[in-house]
Short mmCIF file of C-alpha atoms in Angstrom, two decimals:
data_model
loop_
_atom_site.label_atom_id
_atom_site.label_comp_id
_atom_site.label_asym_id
_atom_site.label_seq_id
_atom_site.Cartn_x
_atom_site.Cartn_y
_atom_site.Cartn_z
CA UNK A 5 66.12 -26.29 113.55
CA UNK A 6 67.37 -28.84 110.73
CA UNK A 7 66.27 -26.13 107.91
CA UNK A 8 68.79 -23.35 109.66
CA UNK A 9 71.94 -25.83 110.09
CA UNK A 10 73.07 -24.71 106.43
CA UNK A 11 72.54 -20.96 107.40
CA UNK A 12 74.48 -20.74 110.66
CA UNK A 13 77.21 -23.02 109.53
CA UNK A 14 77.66 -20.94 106.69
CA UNK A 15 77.72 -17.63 108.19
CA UNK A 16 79.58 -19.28 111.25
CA UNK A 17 82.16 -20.33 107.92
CA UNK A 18 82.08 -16.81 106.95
CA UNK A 19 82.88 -15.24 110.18
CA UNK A 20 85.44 -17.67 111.42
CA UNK A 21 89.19 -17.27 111.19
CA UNK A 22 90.87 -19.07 108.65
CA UNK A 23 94.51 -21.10 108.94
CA UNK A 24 95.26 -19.84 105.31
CA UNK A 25 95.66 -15.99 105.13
CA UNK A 26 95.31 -16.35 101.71
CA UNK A 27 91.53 -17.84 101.17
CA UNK A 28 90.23 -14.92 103.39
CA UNK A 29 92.45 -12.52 101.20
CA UNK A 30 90.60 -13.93 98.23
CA UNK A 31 87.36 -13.77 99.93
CA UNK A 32 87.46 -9.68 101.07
CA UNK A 33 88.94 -9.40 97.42
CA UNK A 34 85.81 -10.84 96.14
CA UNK A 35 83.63 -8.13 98.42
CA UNK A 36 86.01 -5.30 97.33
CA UNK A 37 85.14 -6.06 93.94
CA UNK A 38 81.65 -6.69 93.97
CA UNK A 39 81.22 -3.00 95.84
CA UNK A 40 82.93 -1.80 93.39
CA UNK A 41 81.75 -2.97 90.47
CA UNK A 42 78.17 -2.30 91.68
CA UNK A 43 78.77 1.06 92.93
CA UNK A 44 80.39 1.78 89.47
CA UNK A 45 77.98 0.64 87.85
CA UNK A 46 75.30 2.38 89.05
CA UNK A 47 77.13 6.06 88.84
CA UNK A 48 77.94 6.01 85.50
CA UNK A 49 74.31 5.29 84.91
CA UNK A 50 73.35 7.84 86.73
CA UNK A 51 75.32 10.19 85.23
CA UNK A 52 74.08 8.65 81.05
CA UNK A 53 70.72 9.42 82.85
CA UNK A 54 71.66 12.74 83.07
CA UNK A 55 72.95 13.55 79.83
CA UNK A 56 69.73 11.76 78.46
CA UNK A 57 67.79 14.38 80.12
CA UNK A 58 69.11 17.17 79.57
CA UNK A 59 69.53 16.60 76.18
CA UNK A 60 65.98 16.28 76.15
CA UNK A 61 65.19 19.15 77.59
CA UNK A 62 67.23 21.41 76.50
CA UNK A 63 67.48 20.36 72.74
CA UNK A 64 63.87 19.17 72.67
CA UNK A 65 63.09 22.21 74.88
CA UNK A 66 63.98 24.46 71.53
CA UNK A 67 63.48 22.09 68.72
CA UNK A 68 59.67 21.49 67.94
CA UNK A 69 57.98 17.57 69.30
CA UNK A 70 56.23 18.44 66.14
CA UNK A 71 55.39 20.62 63.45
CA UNK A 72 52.49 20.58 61.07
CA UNK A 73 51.97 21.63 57.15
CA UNK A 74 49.77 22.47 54.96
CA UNK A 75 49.76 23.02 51.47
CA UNK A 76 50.18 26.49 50.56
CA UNK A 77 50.60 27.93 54.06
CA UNK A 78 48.09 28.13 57.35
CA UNK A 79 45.46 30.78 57.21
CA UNK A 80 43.63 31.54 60.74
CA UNK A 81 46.46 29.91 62.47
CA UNK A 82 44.19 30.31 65.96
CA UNK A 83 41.84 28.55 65.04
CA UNK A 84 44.20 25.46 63.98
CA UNK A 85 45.78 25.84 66.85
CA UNK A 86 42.78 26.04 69.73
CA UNK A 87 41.45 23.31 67.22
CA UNK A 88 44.84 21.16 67.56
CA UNK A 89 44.89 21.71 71.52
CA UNK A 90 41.50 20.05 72.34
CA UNK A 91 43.11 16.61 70.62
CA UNK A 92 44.56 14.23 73.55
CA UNK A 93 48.20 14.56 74.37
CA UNK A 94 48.45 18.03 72.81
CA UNK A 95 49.75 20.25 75.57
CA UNK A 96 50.12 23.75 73.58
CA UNK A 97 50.29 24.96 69.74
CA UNK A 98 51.82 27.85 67.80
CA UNK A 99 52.55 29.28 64.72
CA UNK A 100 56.24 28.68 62.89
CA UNK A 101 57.98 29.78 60.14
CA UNK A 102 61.32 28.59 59.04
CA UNK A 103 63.72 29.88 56.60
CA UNK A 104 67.47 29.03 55.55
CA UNK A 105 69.94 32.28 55.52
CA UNK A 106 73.20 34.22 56.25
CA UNK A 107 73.97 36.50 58.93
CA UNK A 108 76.69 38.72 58.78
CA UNK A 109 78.54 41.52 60.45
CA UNK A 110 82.07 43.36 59.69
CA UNK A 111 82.79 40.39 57.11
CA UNK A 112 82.46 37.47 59.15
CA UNK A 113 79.22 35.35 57.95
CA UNK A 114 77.43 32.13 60.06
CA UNK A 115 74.70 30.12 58.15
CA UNK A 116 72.04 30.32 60.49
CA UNK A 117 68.31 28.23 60.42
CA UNK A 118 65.73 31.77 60.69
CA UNK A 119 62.37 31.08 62.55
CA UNK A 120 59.27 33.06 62.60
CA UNK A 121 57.57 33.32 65.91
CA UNK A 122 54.83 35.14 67.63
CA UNK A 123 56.48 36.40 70.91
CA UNK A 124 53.20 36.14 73.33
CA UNK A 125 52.66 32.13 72.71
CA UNK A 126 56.19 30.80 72.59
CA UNK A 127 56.38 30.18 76.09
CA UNK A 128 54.08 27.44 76.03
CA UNK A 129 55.94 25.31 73.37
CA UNK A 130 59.16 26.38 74.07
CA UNK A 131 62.32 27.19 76.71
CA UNK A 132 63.61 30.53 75.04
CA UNK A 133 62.08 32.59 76.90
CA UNK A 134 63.75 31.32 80.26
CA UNK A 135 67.07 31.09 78.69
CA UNK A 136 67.16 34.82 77.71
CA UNK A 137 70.67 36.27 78.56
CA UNK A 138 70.43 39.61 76.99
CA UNK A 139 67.40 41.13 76.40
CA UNK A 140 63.80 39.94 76.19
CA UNK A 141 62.18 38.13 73.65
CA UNK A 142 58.78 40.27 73.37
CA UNK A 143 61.43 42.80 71.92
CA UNK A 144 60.52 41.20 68.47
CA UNK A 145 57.56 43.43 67.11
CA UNK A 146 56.39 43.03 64.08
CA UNK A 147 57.74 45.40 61.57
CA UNK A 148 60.72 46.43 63.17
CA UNK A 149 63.15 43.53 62.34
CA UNK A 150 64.32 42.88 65.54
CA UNK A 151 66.57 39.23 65.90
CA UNK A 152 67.18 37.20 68.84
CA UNK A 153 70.47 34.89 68.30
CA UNK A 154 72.33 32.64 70.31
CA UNK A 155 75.14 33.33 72.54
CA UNK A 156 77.65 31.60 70.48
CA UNK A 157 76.80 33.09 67.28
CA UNK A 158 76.53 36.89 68.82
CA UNK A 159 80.58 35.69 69.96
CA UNK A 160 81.50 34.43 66.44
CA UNK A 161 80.01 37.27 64.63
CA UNK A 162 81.38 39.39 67.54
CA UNK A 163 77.91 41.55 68.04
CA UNK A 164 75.89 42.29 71.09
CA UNK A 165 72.34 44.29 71.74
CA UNK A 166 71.50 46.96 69.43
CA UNK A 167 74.18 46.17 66.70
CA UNK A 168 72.70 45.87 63.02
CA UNK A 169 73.42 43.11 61.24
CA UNK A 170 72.78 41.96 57.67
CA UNK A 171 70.47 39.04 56.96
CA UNK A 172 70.53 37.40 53.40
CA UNK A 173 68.03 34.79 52.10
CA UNK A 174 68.80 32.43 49.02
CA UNK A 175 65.81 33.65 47.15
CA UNK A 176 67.24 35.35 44.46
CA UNK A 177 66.11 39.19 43.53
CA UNK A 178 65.95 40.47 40.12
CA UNK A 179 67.73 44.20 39.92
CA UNK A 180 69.14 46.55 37.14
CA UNK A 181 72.60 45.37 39.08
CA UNK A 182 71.58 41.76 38.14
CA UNK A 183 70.39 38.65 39.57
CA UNK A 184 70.87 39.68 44.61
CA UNK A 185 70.30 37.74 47.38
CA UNK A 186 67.63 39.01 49.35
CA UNK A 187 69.24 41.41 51.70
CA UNK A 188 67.57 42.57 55.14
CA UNK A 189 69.50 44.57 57.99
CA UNK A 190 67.89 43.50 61.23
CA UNK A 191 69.00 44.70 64.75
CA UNK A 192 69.72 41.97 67.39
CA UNK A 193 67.51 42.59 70.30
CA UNK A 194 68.58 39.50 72.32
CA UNK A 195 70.79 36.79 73.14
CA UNK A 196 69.59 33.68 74.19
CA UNK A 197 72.13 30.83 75.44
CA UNK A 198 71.11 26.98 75.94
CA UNK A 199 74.18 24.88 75.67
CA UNK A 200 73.34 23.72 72.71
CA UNK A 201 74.55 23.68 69.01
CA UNK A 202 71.81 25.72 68.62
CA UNK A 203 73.27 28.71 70.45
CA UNK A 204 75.30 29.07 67.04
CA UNK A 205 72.93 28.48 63.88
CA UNK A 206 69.60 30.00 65.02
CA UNK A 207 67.79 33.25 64.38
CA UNK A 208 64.38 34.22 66.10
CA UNK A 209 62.52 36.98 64.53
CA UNK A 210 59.12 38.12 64.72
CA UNK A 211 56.54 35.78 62.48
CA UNK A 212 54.98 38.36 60.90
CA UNK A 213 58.81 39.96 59.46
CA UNK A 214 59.69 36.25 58.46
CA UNK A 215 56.47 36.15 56.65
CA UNK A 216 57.56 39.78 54.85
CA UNK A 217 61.20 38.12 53.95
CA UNK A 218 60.05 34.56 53.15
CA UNK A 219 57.23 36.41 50.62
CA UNK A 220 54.66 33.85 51.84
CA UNK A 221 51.22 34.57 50.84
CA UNK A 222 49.82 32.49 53.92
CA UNK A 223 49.90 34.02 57.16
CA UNK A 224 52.02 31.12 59.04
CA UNK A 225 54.13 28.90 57.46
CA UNK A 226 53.25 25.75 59.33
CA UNK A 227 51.92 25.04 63.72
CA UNK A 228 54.55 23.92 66.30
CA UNK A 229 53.15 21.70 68.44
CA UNK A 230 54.22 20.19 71.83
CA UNK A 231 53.18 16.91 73.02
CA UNK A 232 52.69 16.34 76.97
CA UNK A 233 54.82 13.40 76.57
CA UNK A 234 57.35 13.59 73.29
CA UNK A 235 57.48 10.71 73.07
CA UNK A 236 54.36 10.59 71.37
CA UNK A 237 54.95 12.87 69.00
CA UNK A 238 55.80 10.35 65.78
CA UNK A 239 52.40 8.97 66.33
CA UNK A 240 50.58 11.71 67.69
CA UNK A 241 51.19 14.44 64.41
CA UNK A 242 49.79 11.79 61.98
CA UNK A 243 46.93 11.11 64.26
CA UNK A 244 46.33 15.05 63.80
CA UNK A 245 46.93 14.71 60.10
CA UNK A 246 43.89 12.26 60.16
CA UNK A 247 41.74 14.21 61.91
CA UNK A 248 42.20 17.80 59.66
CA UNK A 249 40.38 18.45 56.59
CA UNK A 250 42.92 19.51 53.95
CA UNK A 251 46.18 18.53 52.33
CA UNK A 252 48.00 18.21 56.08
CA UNK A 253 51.12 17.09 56.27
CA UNK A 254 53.13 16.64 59.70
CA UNK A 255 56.50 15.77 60.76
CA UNK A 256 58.23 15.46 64.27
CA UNK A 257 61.50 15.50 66.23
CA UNK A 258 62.69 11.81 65.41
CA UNK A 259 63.69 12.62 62.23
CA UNK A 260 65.86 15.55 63.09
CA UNK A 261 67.17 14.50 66.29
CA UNK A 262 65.91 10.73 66.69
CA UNK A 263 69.83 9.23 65.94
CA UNK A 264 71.02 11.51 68.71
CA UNK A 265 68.84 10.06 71.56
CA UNK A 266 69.13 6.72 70.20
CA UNK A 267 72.91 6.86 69.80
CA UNK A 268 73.23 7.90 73.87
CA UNK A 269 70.65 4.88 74.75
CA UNK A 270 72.79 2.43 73.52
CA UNK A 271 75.79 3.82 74.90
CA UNK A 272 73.75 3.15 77.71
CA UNK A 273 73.35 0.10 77.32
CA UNK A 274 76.73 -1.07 76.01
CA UNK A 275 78.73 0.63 79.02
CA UNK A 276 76.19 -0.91 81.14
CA UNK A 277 77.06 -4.54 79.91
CA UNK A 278 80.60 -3.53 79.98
CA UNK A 279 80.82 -2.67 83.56
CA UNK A 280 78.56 -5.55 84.52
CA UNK A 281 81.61 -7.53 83.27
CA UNK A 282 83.39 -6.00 86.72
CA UNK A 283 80.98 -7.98 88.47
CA UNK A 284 81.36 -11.40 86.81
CA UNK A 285 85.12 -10.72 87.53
CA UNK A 286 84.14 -10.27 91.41
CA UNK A 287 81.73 -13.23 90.81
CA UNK A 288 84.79 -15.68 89.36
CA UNK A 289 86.91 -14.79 92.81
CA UNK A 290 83.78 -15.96 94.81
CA UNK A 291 84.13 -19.18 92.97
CA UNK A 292 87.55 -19.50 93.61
CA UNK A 293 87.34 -18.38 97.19
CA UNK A 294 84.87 -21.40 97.92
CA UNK A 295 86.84 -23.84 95.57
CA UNK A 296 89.83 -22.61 97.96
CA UNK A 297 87.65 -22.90 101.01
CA UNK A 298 85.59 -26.75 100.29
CA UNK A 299 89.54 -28.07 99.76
CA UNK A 300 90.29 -26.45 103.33
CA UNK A 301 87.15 -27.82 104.75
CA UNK A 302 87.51 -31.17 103.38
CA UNK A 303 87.66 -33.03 107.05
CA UNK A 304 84.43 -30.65 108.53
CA UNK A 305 82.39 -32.22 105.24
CA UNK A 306 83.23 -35.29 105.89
CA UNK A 307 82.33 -34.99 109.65
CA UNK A 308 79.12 -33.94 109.01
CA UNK A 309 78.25 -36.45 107.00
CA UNK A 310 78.77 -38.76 109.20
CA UNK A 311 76.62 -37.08 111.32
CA UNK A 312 73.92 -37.07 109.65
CA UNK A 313 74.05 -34.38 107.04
CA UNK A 314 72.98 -34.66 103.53
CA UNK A 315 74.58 -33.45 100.49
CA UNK A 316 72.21 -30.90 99.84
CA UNK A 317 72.78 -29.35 102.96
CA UNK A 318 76.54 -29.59 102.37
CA UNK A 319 75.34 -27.96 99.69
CA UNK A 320 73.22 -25.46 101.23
CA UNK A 321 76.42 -24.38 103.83
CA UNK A 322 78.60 -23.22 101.19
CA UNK A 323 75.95 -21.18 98.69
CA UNK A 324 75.40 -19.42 102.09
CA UNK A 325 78.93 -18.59 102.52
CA UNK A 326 79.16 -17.86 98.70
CA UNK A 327 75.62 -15.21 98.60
CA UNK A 328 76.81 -13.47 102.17
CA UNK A 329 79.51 -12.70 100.16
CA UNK A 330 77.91 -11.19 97.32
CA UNK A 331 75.09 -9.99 99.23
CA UNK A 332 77.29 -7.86 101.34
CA UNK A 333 79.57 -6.70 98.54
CA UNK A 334 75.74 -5.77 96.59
CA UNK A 335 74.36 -3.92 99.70
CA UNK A 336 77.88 -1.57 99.91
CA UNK A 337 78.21 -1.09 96.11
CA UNK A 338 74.20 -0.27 95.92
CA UNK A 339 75.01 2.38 99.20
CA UNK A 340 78.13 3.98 97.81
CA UNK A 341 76.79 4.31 94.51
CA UNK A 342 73.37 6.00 95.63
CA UNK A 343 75.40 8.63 96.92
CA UNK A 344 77.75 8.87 94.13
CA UNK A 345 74.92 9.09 91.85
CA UNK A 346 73.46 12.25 94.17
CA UNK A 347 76.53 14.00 94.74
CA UNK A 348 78.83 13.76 91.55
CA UNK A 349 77.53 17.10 90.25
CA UNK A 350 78.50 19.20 93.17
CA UNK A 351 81.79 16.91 93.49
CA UNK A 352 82.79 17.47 89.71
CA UNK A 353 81.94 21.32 90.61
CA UNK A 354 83.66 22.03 93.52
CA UNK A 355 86.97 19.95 91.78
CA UNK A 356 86.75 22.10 88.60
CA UNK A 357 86.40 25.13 90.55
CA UNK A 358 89.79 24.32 93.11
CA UNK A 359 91.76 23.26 90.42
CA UNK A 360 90.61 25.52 88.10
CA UNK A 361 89.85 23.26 85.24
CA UNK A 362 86.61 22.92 83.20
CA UNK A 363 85.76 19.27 82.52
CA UNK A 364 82.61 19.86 80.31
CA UNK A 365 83.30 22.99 77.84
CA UNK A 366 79.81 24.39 76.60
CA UNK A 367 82.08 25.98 73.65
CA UNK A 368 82.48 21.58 72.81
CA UNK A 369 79.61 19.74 74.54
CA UNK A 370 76.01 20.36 74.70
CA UNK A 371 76.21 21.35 78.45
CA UNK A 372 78.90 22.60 80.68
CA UNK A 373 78.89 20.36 83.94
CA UNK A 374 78.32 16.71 84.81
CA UNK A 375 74.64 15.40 84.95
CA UNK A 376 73.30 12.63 87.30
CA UNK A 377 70.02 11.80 87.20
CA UNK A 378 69.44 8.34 90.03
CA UNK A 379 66.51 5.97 88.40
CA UNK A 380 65.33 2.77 91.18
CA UNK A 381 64.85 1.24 88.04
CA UNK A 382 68.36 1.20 87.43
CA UNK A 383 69.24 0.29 90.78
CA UNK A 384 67.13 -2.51 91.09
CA UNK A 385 68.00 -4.03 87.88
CA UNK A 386 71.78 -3.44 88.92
CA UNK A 387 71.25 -5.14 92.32
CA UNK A 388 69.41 -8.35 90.66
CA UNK A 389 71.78 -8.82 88.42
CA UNK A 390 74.39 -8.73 90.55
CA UNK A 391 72.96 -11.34 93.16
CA UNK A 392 71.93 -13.08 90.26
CA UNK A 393 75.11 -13.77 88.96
CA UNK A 394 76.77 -14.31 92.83
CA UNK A 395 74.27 -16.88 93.15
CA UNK A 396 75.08 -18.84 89.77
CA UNK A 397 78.91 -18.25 91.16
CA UNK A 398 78.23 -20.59 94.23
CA UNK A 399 76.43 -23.50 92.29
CA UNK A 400 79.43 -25.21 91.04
CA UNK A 401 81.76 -25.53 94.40
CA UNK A 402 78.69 -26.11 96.15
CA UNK A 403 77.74 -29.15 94.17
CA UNK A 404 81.94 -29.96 94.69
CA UNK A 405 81.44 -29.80 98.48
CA UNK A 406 78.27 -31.96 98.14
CA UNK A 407 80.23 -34.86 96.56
CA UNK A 408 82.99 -35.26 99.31
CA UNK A 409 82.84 -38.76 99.97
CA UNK A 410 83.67 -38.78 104.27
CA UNK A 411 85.95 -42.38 103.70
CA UNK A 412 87.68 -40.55 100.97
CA UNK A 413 88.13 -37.50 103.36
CA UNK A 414 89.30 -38.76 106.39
CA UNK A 415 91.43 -41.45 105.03
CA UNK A 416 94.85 -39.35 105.72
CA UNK A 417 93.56 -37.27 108.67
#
């Protein structure tokens, strides 16, 4: 019974109506915030969440986890490849050849990146083929120059399906007219979109054509290969290096797109920090509310001291009133923002589509509507912190109400 005084006193503290208005204005301010602050907190992680994966899937969907070289091209690419597969954490392999060029059509030219692929495997180590808009991507047979671009670059070079367009390679031709680019006219045979910068600087032909333009004596250029987790991928390729015979070399997706992921993680974590900063605000009113509320209670202190009560349990009644507080601002902050974090999407939708306004423009940004992904990981660390930093909040006016000497106290009463 003597362990529970400090718990019922406190919530009976909590509960009871005040003579000054303005300490239980204080206190609901307090709660207000802490909601708040929690429930912000955990959408706008949510939503970084989001953008971090689909990011990764859709830009790490196209771009390869890794690619491997050798020196003078890849002979018997099968081989390499069903070779490459049996090695742990390889999920699928396939040949790749990459060349720099120009399109162009009715004077307008894009600088494009041009990859070689072989139609029937690129589903396993890549998303193109379920982002096809136009067209199909087994329309690339070797030998009849077919070109699959993105949606973007079909708009800027204002083409669509069956239009022939002009593809020129730096490698410089020799001619009676002088020193030509290498000139091809290929026929687009699909448009593929993403929402990605991608959509606007890559070409997908057939390998075997790239191999024809490139002049590469090899039959592949080089093996894409996907990792089951691509995250593994930096250490993963050179593990494959070690394990070839040959002059292998390997790179992966870090060093093309490594800033970009690392850029939005500590975004991450500098909004997160930021917006925690909304609960040490909410944290500072709790502090105040029980300075405000041990300088009302002055006379009950001293009263039960003289009954008996010890200073930690003086102690004890007001970090109760302090974490109910906090708890209860915590537990609807954690609520509202769970279902923030699960419904922004369709809220952001059904907003852009009364008012007729487009917050995310796939023209500008890498997708074109509002991703929320909910991790408990986030939420729990969210939650912690936040009772961590209520509890701290109550440890000073606590000790305050713990030194109230009862003489002192009741001497004007």
């Amino acid at each position: 019974m003597r362990a529970n005084i400090p718990l019922w006193i406190g919530l009976r503290y909590l509960s009871a109506k005040r003579r000054n208005h303005f300490i239980s204005f204080i206190s609901m301010s307090s709660m207000i915030g802490m909601t708040l602050g929690v429930a912000v907190l955990i959408l706008v992680l949510s939503v970084m969440n989001g953008f971090d994966r689909e990011l990764r899937e859709r830009i790490l969907g196209m771009v390869p986890h890794a690619v491997l070289y050798k020196y003078g091209g890849i002979d018997d690419w099968e081989v390499l490849a069903t070779r490459v597969e049996g090695l742990p954490g390889v999920a699928a392999a396939a040949p790749l050849t990459r060349l720099q060029g120009m399109l162009g059509y009715g004077g307008r030219v894009q600088g494009v990146m041009i990859t070689g692929i072989e139609p029937e495997v690129e589903e396993r180590v890549s998303i193109l083929p379920q982002h096809m808009k136009e067209g199909e991507l087994s329309s690339l047979q070797a030998g009849e120059f077919g070109v699959v671009i993105g949606e973007l670059l079909a708009r800027h070079l204002k083409v669509g399906l069956g239009d022939k367009i002009t593809m020129m390679l730096p490698e410089a031709t020799l001619s009676p007219a002088g020193v030509l680019p290498r000139i091809k006219r290929v026929t687009v045979t699909g448009i593929f979109s993403v929402g990605a910068e991608l959509d606007s600087n890559l070409a997908v032909i057939n390998i075997e054509d790239a191999r024809k333009l490139g002049r590469i004596d090899a039959e592949v250029q080089s093996l894409r290969i996907r990792f089951d987790d691509l995250f593994d991928a930096p250490a993963g390729i050179w593990e494959i290096v070690g394990e070839l015979d040959g002059r292998y070399s390997g790179t992966d997706w870090t060093r093309t797109h490594g800033n970009l992921f690392q850029a939005i993680r500590m975004e991450k974590t500098m909004i997160g920090l930021l917006l925690l900063m909304i609960v040490a605000v909410a944290a500072f009113n709790i502090i105040s509310t029980l300075i405000m509320v041990v300088t009302d209670k002055q006379a009950d202190i001293a009263i039960l001291r003289t009954m008996g009560a010890t200073p930690r349990t003086i102690m004890g009644i007001f970090m109760v009133q302090g974490l109910s507080i906090g708890v209860v601002g915590v537990l609807l902050g954690t609520t509202l923002g769970i279902i923030g974090a699960l419904t922004i999407s369709e809220l952001i939708a059904a907003l852009e589509r009364l008012f007729q306004f487009q917050i995310l423009n796939a023209d500008v940004y890498f997708i074109s509507y509002l991703p929320s992904q909910l991790k408990l990981s986030d939420v729990a660390i969210v939650v912690s912190a936040s009772l961590l930093i209520s509890f701290f909040a109550t440890l000073y006016p606590s000790y305050r109400a713990s030194r109230v000497q009862p003489a002192e106290a009741l001497r004007y009463e």
